[in-house]
Tab-separated table of C-alpha atoms in Angstrom:
chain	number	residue	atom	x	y	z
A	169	UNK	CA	0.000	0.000	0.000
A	170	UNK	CA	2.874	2.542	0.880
A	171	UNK	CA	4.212	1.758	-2.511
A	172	UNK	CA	1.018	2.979	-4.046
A	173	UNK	CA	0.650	5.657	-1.636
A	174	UNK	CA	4.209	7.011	-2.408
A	175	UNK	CA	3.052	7.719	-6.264
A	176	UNK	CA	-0.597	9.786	-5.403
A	177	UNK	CA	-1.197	13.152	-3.965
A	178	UNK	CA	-2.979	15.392	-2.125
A	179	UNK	CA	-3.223	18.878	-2.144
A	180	UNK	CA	-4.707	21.315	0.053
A	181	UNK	CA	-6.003	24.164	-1.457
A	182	UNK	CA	-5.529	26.766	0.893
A	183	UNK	CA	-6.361	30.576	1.599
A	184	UNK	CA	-8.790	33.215	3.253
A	185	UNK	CA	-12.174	33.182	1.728
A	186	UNK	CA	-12.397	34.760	-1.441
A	187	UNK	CA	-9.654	33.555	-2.067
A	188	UNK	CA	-11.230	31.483	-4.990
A	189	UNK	CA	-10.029	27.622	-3.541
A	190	UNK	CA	-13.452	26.572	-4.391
A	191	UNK	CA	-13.419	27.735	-8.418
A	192	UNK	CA	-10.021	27.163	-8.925
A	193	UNK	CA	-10.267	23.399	-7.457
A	194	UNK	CA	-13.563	22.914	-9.688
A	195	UNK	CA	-11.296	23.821	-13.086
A	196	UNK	CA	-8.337	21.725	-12.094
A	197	UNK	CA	-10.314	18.976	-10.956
A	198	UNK	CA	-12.276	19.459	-14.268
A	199	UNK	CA	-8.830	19.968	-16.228
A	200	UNK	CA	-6.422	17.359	-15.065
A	201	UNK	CA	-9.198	14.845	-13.972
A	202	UNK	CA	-8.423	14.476	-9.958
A	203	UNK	CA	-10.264	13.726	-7.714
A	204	UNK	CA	-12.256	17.098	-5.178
A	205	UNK	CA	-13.744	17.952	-1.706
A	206	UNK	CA	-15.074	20.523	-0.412
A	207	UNK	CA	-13.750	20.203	3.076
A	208	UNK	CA	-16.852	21.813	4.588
A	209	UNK	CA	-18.809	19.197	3.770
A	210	UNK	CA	-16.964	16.827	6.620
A	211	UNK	CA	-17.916	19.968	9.149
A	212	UNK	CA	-20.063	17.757	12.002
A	213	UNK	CA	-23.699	19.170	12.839
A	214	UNK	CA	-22.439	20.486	15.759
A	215	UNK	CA	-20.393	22.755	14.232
A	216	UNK	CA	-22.835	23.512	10.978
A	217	UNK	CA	-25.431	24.340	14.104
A	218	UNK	CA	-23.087	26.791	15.596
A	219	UNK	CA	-22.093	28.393	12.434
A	220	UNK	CA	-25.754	28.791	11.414
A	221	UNK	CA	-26.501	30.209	14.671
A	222	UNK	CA	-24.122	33.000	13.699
A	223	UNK	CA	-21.550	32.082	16.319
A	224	UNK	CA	-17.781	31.501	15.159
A	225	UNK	CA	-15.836	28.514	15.165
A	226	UNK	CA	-12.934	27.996	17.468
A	227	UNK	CA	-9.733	25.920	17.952
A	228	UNK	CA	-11.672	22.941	19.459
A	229	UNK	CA	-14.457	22.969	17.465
A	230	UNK	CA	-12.054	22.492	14.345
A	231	UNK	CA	-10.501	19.804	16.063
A	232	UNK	CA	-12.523	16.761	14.939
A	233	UNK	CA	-13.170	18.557	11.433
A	234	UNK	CA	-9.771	18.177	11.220
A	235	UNK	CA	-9.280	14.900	11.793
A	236	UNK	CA	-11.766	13.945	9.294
A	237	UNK	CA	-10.434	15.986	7.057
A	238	UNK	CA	-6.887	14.170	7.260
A	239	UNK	CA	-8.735	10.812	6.972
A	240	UNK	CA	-10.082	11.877	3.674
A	241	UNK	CA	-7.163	13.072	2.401
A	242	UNK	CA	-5.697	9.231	3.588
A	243	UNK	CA	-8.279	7.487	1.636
A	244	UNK	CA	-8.297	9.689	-1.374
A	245	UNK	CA	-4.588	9.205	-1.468
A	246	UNK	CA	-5.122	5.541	-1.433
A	247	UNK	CA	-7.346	5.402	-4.581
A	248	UNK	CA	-6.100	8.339	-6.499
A	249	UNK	CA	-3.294	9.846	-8.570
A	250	UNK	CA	-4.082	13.351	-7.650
A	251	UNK	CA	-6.827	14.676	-5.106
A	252	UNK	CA	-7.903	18.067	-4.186
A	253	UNK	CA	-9.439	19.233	-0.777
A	254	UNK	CA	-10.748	22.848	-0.477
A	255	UNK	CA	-9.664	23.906	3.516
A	256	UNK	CA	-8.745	27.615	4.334
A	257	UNK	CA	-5.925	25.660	6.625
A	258	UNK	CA	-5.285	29.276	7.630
A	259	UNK	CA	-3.110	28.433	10.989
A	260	UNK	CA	-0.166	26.578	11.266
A	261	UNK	CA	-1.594	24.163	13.839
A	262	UNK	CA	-4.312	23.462	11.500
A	263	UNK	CA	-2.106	22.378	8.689
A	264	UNK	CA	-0.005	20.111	10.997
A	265	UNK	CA	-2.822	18.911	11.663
A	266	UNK	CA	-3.706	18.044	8.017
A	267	UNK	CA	-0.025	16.268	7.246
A	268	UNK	CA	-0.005	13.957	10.182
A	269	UNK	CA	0.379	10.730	8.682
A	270	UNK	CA	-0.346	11.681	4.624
A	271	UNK	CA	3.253	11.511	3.541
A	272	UNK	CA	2.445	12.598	0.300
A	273	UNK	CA	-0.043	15.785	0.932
A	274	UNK	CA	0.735	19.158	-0.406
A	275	UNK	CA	-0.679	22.819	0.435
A	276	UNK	CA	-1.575	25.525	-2.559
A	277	UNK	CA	-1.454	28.581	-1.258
A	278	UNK	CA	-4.369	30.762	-2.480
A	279	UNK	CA	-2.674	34.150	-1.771
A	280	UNK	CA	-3.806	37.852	-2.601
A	281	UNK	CA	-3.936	41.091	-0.530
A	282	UNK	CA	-7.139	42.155	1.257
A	283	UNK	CA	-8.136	44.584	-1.396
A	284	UNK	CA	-8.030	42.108	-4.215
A	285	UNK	CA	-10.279	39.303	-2.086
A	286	UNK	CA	-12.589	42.380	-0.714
A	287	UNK	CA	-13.364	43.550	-4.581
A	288	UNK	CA	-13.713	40.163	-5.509
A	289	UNK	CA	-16.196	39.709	-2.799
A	290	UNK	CA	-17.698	42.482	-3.528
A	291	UNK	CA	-18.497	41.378	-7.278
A	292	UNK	CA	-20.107	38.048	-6.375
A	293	UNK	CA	-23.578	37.941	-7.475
A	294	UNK	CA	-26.184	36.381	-4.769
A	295	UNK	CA	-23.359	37.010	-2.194
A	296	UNK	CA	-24.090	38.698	0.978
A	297	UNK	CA	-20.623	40.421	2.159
A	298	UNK	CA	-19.755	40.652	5.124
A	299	UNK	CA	-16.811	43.037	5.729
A	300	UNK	CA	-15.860	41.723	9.150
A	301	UNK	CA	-15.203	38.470	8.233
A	302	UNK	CA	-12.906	39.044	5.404
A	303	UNK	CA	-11.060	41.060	8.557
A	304	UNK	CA	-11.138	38.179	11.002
A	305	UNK	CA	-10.383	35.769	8.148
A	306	UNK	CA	-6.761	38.181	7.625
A	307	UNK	CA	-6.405	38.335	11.285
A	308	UNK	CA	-6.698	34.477	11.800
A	309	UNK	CA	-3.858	33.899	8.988
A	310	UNK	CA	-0.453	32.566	10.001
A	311	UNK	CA	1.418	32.753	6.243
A	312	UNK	CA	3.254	29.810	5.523
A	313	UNK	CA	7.001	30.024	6.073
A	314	UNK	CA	9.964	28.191	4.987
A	315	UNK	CA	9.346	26.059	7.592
A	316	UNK	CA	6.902	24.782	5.528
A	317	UNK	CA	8.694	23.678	2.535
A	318	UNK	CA	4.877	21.784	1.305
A	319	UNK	CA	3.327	24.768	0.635
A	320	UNK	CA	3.734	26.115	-2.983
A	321	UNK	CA	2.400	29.781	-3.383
A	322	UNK	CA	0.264	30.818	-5.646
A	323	UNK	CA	-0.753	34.610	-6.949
A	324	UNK	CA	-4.269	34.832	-7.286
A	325	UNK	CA	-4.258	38.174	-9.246
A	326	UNK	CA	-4.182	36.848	-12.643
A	327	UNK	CA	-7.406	35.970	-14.172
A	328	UNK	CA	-9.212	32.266	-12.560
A	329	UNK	CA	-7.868	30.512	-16.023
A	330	UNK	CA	-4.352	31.862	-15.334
A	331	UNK	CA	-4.501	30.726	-11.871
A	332	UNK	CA	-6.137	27.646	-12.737
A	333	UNK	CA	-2.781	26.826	-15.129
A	334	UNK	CA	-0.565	27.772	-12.577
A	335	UNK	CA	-1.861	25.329	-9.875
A	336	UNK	CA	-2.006	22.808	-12.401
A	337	UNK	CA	1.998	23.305	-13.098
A	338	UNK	CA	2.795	23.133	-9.473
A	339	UNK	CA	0.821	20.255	-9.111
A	340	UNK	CA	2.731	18.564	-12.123
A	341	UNK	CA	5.982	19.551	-10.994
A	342	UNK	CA	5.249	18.062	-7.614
A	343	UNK	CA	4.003	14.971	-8.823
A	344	UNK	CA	6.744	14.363	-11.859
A	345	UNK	CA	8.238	11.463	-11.194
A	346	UNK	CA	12.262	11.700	-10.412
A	347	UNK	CA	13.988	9.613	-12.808
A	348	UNK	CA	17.165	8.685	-12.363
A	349	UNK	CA	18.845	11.557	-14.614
A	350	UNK	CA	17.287	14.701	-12.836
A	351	UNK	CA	18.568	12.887	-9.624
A	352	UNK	CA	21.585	12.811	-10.217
């Protein structure tokens, strides 16, 4: 199984919201022909009940999220080449989280300045913006460091099809195998 394992990847697509992981997952998923989740759908009802009820999330409530999250990201790994999983990941501690045990999982990071995410907001049709949270979301956001040498950065401020080709060349120079020339 590690064998298998070893050769399939998952990456994180990571960033405030706004930040467009959800449309730029779609077209590479669409693209390249990986496999997707939307990691909000693993949210338990407790936590769906407390968002709906207007109240924030915090550290502990993320916790078993979390952990589901890195047990799909196991199983998709399992049975596919390449899988993406939409997760804002936006602290450190949450990403560590993510790795533990997924040898072969990767973060994209979604990254653009407030004012680019706040006009793109602000241009969604049947959106209801909410200032604040864009705020918070900024706030909440440790940036990956070199520390983190899984995390590939990418500029959102090209149009979605540029960004959408630029995620799909990190994700194929990730995923290249290393033959025995280039490792030399």
């Amino acid at each position: 199984m590690k064998d298998t394992q070893s050769l399939h990847h998952v990456f994180i697509l990571m960033g405030v919201s706004g930040s467009g992981k959800s449309a730029v997952a779609n077209g590479v998923a669409q693209r390249i022909g990986a496999a997707f989740l939307d990691g909000d759908f693993l949210h338990p009802r407790a936590n769906i009940t407390k968002m709906a009820s207007g109240h924030a999330l915090n550290d502990e409530d993320r916790k078993p999220w979390l952990h589901a999250l890195n047990d799909a990201a196991f199983a998709m790994q399992r049975t596919n080449k390449v899988s993406l999983i939409v997760c804002s990941a936006l602290k450190k501690q949450y990403r560590d989280m993510l790795r533990e045990g997924n040898h072969c999982l990767h973060f994209l990071y979604l990254k653009g300045d407030y004012a680019l995410i706040e006009s793109r907001l602000k241009e969604r049709k049947g959106h209801f913006f909410k200032p604040q949270m864009l705020i918070t979301q900024f706030e909440t956001l440790e940036e990956p460091t070199n520390n983190e040498p899984d995390v590939y950065e990418i500029d959102i401020s090209p149009s979605l099809d540029n960004v959408i080709e630029n995620v799909i060349n990190t994700i194929e120079s990730v995923t290249k195998p290393i033959t025995e020339e280039s490792a030399v």
